[in-house]
Coordinates of C-alpha atoms in Angstrom, one line a residue:
X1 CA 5.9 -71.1 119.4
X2 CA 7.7 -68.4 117.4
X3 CA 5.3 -65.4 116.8
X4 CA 3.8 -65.4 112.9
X5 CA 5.3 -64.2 110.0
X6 CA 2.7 -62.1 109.1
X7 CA 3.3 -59.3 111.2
X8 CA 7.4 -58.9 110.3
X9 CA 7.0 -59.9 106.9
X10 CA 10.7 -61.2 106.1
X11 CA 9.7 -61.1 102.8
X12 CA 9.5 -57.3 102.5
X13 CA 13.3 -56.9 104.1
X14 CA 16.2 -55.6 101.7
X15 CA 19.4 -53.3 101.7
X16 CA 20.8 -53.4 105.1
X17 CA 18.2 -55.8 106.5
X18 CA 18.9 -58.9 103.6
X19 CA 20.8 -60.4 106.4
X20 CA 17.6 -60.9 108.1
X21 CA 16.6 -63.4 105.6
X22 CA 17.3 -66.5 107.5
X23 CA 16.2 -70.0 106.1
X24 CA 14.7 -71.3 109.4
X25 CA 12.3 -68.2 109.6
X26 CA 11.2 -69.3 106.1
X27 CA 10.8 -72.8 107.4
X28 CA 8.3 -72.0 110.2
X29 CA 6.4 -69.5 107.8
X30 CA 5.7 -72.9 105.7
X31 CA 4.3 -74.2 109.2
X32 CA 1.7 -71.9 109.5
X33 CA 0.8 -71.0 106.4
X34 CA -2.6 -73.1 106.3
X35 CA -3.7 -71.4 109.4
X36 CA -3.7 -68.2 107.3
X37 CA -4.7 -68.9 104.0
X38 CA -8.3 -67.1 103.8
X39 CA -6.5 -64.0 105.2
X40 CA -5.3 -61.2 103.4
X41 CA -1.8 -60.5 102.4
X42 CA 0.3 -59.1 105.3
X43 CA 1.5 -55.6 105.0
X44 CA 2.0 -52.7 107.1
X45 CA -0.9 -51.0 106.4
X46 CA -3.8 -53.7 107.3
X47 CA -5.2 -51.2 109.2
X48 CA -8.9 -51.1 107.4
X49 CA -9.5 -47.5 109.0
X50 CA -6.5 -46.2 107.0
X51 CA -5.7 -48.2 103.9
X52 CA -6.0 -45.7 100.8
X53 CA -7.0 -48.9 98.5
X54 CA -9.9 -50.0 101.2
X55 CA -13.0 -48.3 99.7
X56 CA -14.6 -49.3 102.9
X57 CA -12.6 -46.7 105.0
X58 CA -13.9 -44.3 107.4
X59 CA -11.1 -41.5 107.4
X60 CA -8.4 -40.7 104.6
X61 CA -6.4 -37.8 105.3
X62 CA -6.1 -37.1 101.5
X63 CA -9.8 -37.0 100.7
X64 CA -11.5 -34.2 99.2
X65 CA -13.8 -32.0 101.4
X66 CA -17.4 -32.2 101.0
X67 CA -20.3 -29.3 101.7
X68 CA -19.8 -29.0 105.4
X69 CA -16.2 -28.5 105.2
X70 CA -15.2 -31.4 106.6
X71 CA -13.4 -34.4 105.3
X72 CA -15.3 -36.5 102.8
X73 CA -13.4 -39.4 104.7
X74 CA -16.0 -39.2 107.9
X75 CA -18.0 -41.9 106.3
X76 CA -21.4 -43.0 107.0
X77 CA -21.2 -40.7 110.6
X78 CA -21.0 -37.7 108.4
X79 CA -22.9 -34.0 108.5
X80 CA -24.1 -32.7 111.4
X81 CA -26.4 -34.6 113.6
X82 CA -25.0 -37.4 111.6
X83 CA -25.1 -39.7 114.7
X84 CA -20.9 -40.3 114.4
X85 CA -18.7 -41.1 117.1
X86 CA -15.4 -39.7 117.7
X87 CA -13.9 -37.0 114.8
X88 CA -17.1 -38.2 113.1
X89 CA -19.5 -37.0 116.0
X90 CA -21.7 -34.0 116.0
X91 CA -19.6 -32.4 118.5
X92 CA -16.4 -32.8 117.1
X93 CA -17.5 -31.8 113.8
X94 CA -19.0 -28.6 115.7
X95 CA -15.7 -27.7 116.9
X96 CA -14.1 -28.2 113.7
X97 CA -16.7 -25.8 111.9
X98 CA -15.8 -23.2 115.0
X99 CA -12.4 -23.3 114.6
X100 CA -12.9 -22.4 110.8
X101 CA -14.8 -19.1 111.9
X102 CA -11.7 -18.5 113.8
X103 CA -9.6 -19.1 111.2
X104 CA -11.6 -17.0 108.6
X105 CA -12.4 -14.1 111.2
X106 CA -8.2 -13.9 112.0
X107 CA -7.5 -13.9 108.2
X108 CA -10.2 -11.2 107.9
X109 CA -8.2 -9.0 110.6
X110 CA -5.0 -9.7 108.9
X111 CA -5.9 -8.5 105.3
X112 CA -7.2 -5.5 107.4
X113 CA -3.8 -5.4 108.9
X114 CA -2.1 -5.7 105.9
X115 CA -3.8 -3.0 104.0
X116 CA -3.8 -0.6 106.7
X117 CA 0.0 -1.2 106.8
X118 CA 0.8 -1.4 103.2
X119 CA 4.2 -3.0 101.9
X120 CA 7.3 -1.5 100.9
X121 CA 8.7 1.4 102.8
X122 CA 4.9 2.2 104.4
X123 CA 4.9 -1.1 105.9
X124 CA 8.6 -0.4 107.6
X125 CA 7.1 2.3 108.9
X126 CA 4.6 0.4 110.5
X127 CA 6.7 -1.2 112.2
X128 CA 8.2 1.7 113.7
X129 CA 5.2 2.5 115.9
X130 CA 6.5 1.4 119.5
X131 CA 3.7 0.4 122.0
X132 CA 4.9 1.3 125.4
X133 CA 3.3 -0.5 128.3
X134 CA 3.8 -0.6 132.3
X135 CA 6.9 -2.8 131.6
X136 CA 9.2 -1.2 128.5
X137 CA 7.9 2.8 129.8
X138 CA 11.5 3.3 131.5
X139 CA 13.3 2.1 128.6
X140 CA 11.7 3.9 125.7
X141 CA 11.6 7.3 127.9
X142 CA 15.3 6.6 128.3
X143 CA 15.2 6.2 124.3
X144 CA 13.1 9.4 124.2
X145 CA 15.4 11.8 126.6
X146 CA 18.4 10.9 124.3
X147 CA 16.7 11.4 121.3
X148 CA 15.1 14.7 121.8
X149 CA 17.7 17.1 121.5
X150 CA 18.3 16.3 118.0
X151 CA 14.4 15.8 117.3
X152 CA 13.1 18.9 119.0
X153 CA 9.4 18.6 116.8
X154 CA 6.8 16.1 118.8
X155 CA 3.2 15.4 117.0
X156 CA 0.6 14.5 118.9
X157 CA -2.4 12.8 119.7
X158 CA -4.4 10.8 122.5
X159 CA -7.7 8.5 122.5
X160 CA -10.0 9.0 124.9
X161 CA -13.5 7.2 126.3
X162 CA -15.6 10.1 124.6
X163 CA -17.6 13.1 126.4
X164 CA -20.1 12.1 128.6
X165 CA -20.5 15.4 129.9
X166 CA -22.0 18.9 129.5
X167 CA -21.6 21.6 131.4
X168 CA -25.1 23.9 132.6
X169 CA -25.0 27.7 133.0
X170 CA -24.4 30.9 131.4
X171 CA -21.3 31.7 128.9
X172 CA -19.5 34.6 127.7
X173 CA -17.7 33.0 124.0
X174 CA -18.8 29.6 123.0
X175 CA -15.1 29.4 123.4
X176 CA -15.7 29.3 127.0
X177 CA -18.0 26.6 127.0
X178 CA -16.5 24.5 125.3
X179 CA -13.6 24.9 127.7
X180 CA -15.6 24.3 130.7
X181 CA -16.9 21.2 128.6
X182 CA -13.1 20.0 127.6
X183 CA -12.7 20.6 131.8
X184 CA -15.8 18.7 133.1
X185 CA -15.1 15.6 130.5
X186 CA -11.3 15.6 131.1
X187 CA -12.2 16.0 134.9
X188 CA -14.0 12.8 134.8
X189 CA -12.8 10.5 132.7
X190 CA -9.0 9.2 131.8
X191 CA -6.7 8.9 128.5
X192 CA -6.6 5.9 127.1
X193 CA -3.8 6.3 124.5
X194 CA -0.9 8.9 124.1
X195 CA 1.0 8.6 120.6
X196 CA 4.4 11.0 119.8
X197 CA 6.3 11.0 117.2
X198 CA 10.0 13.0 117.0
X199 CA 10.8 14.9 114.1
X200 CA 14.4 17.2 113.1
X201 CA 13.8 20.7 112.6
X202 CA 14.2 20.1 109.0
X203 CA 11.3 17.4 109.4
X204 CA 13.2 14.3 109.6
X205 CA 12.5 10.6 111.6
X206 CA 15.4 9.5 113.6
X207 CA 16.9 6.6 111.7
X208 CA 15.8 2.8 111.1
X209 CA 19.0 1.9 112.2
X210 CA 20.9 4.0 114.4
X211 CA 25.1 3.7 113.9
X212 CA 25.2 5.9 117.4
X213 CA 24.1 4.0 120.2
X214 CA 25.1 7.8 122.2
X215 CA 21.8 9.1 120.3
X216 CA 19.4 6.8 121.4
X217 CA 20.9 7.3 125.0
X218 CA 23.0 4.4 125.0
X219 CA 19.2 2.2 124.9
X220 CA 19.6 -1.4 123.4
X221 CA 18.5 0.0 119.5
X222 CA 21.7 -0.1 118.3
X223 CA 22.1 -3.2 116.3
X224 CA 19.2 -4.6 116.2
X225 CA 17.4 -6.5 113.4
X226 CA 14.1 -4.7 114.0
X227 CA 13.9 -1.0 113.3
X228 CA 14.3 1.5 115.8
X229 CA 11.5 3.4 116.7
X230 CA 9.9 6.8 115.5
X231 CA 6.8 7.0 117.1
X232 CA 5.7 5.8 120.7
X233 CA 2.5 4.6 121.2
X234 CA 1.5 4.7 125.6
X235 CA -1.1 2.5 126.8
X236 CA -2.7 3.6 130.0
X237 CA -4.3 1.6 132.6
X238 CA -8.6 1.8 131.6
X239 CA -11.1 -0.3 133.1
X240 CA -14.1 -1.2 131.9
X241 CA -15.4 -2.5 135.2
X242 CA -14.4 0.7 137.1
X243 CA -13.9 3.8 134.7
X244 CA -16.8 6.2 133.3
X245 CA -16.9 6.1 129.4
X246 CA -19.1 7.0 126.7
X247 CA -20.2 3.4 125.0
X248 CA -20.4 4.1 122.0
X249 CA -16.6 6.1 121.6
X250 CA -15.4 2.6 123.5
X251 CA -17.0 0.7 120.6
X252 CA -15.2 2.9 117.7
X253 CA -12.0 2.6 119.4
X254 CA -12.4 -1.5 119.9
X255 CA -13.2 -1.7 116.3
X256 CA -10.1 0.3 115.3
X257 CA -8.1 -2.0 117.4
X258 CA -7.5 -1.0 120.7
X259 CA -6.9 -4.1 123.1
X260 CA -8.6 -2.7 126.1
X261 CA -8.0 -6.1 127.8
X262 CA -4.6 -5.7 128.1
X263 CA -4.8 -1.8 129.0
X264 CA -6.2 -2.7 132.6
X265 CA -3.8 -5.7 133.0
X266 CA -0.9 -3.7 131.7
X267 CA -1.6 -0.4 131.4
X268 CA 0.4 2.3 132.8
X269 CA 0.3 3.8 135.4
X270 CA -1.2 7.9 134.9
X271 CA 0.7 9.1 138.1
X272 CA 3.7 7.5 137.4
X273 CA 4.0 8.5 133.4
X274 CA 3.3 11.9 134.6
X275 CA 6.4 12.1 136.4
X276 CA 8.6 10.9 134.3
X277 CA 7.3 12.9 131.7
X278 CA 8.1 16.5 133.4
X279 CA 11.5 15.0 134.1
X280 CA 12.0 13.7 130.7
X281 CA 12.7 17.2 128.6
X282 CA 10.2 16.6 126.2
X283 CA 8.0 19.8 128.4
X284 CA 9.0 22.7 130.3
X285 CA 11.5 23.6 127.4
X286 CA 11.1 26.1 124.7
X287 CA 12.7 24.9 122.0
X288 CA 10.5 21.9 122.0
X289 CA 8.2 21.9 119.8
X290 CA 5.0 20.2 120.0
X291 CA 2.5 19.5 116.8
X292 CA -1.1 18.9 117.3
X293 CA -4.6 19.3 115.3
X294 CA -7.7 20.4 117.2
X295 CA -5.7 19.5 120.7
X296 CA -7.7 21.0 123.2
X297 CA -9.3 17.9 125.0
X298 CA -5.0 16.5 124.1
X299 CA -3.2 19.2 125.8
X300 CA -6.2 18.9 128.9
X301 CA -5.0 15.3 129.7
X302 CA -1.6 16.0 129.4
X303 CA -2.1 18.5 131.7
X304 CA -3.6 17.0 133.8
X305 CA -1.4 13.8 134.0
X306 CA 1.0 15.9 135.3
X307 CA -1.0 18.5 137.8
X308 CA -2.1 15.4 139.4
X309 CA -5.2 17.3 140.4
X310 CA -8.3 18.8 138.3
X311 CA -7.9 21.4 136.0
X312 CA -8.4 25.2 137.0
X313 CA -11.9 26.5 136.9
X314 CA -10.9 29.4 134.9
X315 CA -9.5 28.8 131.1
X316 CA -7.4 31.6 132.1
X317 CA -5.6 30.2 134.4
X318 CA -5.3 27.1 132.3
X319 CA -3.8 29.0 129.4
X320 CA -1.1 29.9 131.9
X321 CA 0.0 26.6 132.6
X322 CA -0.4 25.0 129.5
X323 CA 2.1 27.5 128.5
X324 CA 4.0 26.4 131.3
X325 CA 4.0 22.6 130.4
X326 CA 4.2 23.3 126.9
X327 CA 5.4 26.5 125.8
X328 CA 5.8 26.3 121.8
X329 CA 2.5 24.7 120.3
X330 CA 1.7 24.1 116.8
X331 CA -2.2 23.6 116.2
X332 CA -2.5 22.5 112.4
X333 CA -6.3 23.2 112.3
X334 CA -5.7 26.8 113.7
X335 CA -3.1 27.7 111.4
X336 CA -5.3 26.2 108.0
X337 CA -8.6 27.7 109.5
X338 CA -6.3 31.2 110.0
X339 CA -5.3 30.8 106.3
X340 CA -8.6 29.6 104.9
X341 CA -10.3 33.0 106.7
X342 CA -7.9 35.7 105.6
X343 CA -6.3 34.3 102.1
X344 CA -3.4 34.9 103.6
X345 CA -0.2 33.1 105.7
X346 CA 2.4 35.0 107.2
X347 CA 0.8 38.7 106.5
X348 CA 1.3 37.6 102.5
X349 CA -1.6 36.6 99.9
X350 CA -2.0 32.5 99.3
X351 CA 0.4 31.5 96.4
X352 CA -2.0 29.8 93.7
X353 CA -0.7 26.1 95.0
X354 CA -1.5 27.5 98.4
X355 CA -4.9 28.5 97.4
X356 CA -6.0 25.5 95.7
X357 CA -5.5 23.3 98.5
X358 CA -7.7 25.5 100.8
X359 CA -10.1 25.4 97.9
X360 CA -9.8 22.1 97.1
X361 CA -10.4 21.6 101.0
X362 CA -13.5 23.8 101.2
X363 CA -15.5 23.2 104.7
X364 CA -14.0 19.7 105.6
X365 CA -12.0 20.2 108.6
X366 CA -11.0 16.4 109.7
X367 CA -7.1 15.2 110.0
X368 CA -7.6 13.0 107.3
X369 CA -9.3 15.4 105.1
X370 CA -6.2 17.7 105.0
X371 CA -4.1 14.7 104.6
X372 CA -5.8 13.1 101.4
X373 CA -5.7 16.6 99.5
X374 CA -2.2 17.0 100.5
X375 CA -1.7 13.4 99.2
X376 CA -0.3 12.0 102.5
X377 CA -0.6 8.2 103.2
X378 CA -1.3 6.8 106.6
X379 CA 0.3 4.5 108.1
X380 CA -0.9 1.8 110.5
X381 CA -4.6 2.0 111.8
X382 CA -6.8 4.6 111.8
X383 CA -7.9 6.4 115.6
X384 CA -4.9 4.6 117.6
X385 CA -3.1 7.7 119.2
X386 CA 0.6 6.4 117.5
X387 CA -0.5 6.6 113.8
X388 CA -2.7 9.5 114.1
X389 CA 0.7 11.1 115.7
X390 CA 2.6 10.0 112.8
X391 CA 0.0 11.4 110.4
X392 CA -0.1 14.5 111.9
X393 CA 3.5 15.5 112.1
X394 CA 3.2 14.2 108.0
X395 CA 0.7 16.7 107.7
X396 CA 2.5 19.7 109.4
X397 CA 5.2 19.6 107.1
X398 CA 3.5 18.9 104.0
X399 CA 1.3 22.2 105.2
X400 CA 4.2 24.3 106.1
X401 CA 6.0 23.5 103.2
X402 CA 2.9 23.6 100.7
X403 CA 0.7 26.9 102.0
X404 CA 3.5 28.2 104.3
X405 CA 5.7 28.3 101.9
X406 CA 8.1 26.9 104.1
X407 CA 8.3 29.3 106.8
X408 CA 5.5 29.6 110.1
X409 CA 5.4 33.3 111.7
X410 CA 5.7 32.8 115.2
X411 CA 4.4 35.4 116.2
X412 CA 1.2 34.8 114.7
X413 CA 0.4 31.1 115.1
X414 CA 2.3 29.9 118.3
X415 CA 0.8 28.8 121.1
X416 CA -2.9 29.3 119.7
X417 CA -5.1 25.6 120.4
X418 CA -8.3 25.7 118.2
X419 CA -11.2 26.1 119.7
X420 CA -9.6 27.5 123.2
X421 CA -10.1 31.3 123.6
X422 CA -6.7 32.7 121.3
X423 CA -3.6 34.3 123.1
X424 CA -2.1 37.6 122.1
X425 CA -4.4 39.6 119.6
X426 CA -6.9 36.6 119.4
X427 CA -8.2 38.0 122.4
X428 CA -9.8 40.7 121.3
X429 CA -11.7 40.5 117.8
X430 CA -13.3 42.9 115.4
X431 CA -16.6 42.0 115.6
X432 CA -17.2 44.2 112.8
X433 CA -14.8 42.3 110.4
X434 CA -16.7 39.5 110.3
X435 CA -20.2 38.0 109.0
X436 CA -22.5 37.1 111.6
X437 CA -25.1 35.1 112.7
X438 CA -28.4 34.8 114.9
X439 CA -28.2 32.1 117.3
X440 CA -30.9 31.9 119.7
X441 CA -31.3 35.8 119.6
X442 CA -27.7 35.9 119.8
X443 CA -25.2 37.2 117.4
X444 CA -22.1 35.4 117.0
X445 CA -18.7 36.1 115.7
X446 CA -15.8 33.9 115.9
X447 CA -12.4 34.9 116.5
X448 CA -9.4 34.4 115.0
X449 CA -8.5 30.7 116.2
X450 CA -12.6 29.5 116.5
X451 CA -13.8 31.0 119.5
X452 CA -16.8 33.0 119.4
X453 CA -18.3 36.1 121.3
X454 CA -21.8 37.1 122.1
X455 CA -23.4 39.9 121.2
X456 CA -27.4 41.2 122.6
X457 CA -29.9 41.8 120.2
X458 CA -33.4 42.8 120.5
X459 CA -33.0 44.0 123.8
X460 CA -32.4 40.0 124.8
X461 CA -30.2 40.1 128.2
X462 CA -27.5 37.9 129.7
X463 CA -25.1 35.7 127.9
X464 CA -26.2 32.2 125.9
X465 CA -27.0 29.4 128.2
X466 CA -25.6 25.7 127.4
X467 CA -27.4 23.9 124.8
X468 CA -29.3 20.9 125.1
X469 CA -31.4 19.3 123.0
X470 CA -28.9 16.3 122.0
X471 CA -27.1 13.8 124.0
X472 CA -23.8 13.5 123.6
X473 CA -22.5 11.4 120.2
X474 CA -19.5 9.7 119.3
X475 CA -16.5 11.5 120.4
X476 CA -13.2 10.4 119.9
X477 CA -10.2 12.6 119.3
X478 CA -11.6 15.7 117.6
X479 CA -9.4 15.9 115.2
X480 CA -10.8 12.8 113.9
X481 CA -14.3 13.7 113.2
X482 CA -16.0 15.6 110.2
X483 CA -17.6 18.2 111.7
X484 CA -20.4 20.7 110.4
X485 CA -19.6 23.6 108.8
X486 CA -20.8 26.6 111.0
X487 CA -20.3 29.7 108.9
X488 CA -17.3 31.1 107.5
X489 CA -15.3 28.0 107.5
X490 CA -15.3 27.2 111.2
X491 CA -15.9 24.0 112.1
X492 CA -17.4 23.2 115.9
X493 CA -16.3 23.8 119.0
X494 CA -16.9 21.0 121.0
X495 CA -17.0 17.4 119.5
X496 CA -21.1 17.0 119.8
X497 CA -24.3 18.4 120.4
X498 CA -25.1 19.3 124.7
X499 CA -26.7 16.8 126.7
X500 CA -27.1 18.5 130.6
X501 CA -25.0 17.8 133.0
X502 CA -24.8 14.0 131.7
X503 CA -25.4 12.0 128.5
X504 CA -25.4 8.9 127.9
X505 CA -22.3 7.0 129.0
X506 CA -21.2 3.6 131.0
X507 CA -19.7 3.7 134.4
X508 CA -18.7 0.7 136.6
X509 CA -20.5 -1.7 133.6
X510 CA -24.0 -0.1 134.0
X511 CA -26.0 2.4 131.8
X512 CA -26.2 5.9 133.8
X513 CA -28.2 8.8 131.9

């Protein structure tokens, strides 16, 4: 017996298919016709579950949504707990209303995204920030050695897992504990983040689109449809399992988008990046110029990537071979702080522009403070080491240009590192030229790039003794933090108050104090 008609409806069959009209199917559709008559008219879409004109269906893909956020369309098993089966059980509908979380929680992170990277020319930029892990590092220092020559200016910065440590005993200059504090953390604990970015000496980026593939060092940018880079952006192995940190710096830098996941799986390698770094020509060389703000705890883990061994008890001999590694340093925070003190740059009074920056700027001595009074935009996220680079070496130029008045004596404001005991005529300051303070008994009087001496008063012997009455805060990159004003303009030393010989910090995944 043929099959029924019902199911391959001749009726329905046109165009190319009329031929299909054959008289004999006709006649056995006339056989079994009484059979069928108290069914309903064959079609394709019998199905009761999805016929858009059965008011009795359980699921339509075109309905509305309801309260829950689900389709109006999961009938009589809907809401939660509804007692459904299938896409209409609690479960499922569970999952659904997870996945929207997800959903919302991405888009939330991409409008962050997108106004952190702007549109236009900013967000081009953006997309010149090059993250360098373990397996593109010997291509983008191959990119960085042929680029170098012809962009002699680096900016920097680095993230780190925060201080966790304090150093006890007795100090000559605050400037030398704080070194010993920069050498105890730095000692103990590992960069997370290195960013650079190359400038001209006239202040320029290396081009978008390079026509030379001999100036990128014949690397694979040349005609591609992305842009080249400007700034590199290293990401070294961390563990959270197995490396000391400060929690609450870890948080911060998690919530400013650092994927410390992929750090210990792909991270790379300290040992090795310090090698190819001294070989690359980006140190060692003194027309190379390197751009930093408030770089002391910066410099010490570049250092010590490539000592491969702790860093010298004595800031002495430290200064000696930081000035080995990196012979030409810009600090930006010295050189405003220098200007801010003595209304002058270069040995010549502030220009009125000059001047009402610094005004304008009073005690605020952060990155980004500088950078909104000079009007400079950032580009990509805030505390990842590749933007704060890029913002930096913005800054520099707008500063040199703007209250340098386009030219930086040398002499004066080379080499010095805020914070660090100065070089040259820093060492030795006129106590008498400048305001001072009592400090536990003490009298206090910076010198000219933030570090401070100790005077005795009241017959009081011996040099001050560490502070601490505070654990250790927050402390990311200090050029990233507001610090307090501590008289005349100069911000602090060390990125928080003293703690011992420990604060608060994680280690191996468990709380130590």
């Amino acid at each position: 017996m043929p099959p029924g008609v019902n199911r391959f409806n001749p009726q329905i069959l046109s165009g190319p298919f009329s031929h299909a009209q054959q008289p004999h199917l006709q006649h056995h559709a006339s056989q079994h016709q009484a059979p069928t008559s108290n069914l309903p008219p064959p079609s394709f879409n019998t199905h009761h579950n999805f016929n858009q004109n059965n008011q009795n269906s359980n699921l339509n893909s075109f309905s509305q949504l309801n309260t829950n956020g689900l389709a109006a369309g999961f009938g009589n098993g809907g809401g939660i707990g509804g007692g459904g089966t299938g896409l209409a059980s609690r479960e499922a509908q569970m999952g659904f209303m997870h996945g929207a979380a997800l959903q919302e929680r991405q888009l939330a992170r991409e409008q962050m995204r997108r106004s952190s990277g702007g549109s236009g020319a900013k967000s081009q930029l953006k997309g010149r920030i090059r993250d360098v892990w373990r397996g593109n590092l010997a291509q983008e220092m191959q990119a960085l050695r042929g680029l170098i020559e012809k962009y002699p200016y680096i900016s920097m910065d680095t993230e780190f897992p925060g201080i966790v440590a304090r150093p006890m005993g007795a100090f000559t200059t605050k400037a030398d504990y704080h070194y010993q504090t920069l050498r105890c953390n730095v000692d103990l604990l590992r960069v997370i983040q290195l960013g650079v970015t190359l400038f001209s000496e006239e202040g320029e980026l290396p081009p978008a689109q390079p026509n030379d593939g001999s100036v990128l060092g014949g690397t694979t940018y040349q005609n591609q449809l992305v842009p080249s880079p400007c700034t590199w952006q290293f990401n070294f192995q961390f563990s959270i399992q197995d490396d000391m940190y400060n929690q609450e710096s870890i948080e911060f830098l998690s919530t400013a988008g650092l994927d410390l996941e992929r750090n210990e799986k792909d991270g790379i390698d300290p040992v090795e990046f310090g090698a190819v770094l001294i070989s690359s020509g980006l140190v060692l060389l003194d027309d190379v110029k390197w751009i930093s703000f408030h770089s002391g705890y910066d410099f010490g883990y570049l250092v010590k990537l490539m000592l491969c061994k702790p860093l010298p008890e004595d800031e002495t001999e430290y200064r000696k071979l930081l000035s080995i590694f990196f012979p030409s340093i810009y600090d930006i925070k010295y050189m405003v702080k220098h200007a801010q003190r003595n209304q002058a740059v270069n040995d010549a009074p502030l220009t009125a522009q000059a001047a009402s920056i610094l005004n304008n700027l009073g005690p605020k001595s952060g990155l980004q403070d500088l950078a909104d009074e000079l009007g400079i935009k950032r580009t990509g996220n805030a505390h990842q080491a590749g933007s704060d680079s890029l913002l930096t070496g913005k800054t520099f130029w707008d500063v040199k240009r703007n209250i340098f008045n386009g030219s930086i004596d040398d002499e004066k404001y080379l080499g010095q590192v805020w914070g660090l005991n100065g070089v040259g005529s820093s060492l030795q300051p006129t106590m008498t030229n400048f305001p001072s303070t009592n400090l536990s008994g003490m009298e206090e009087a910076p010198n000219l790039n933030g570090a401070t001496i100790y005077n005795q008063l009241n017959g009081n012997q011996g040099p001050p003794s560490t502070p601490g009455s505070t654990q250790p805060g927050l402390a990311n990159t200090p050029s990233n933090q507001h610090q307090q004003n501590q008289g005349n303009g100069i911000g602090t030393m060390t990125p928080s108050g003293g703690g011992g010989v420990f604060g608060n910090f994680q280690y191996g995944g468990g709380l130590k104090r």
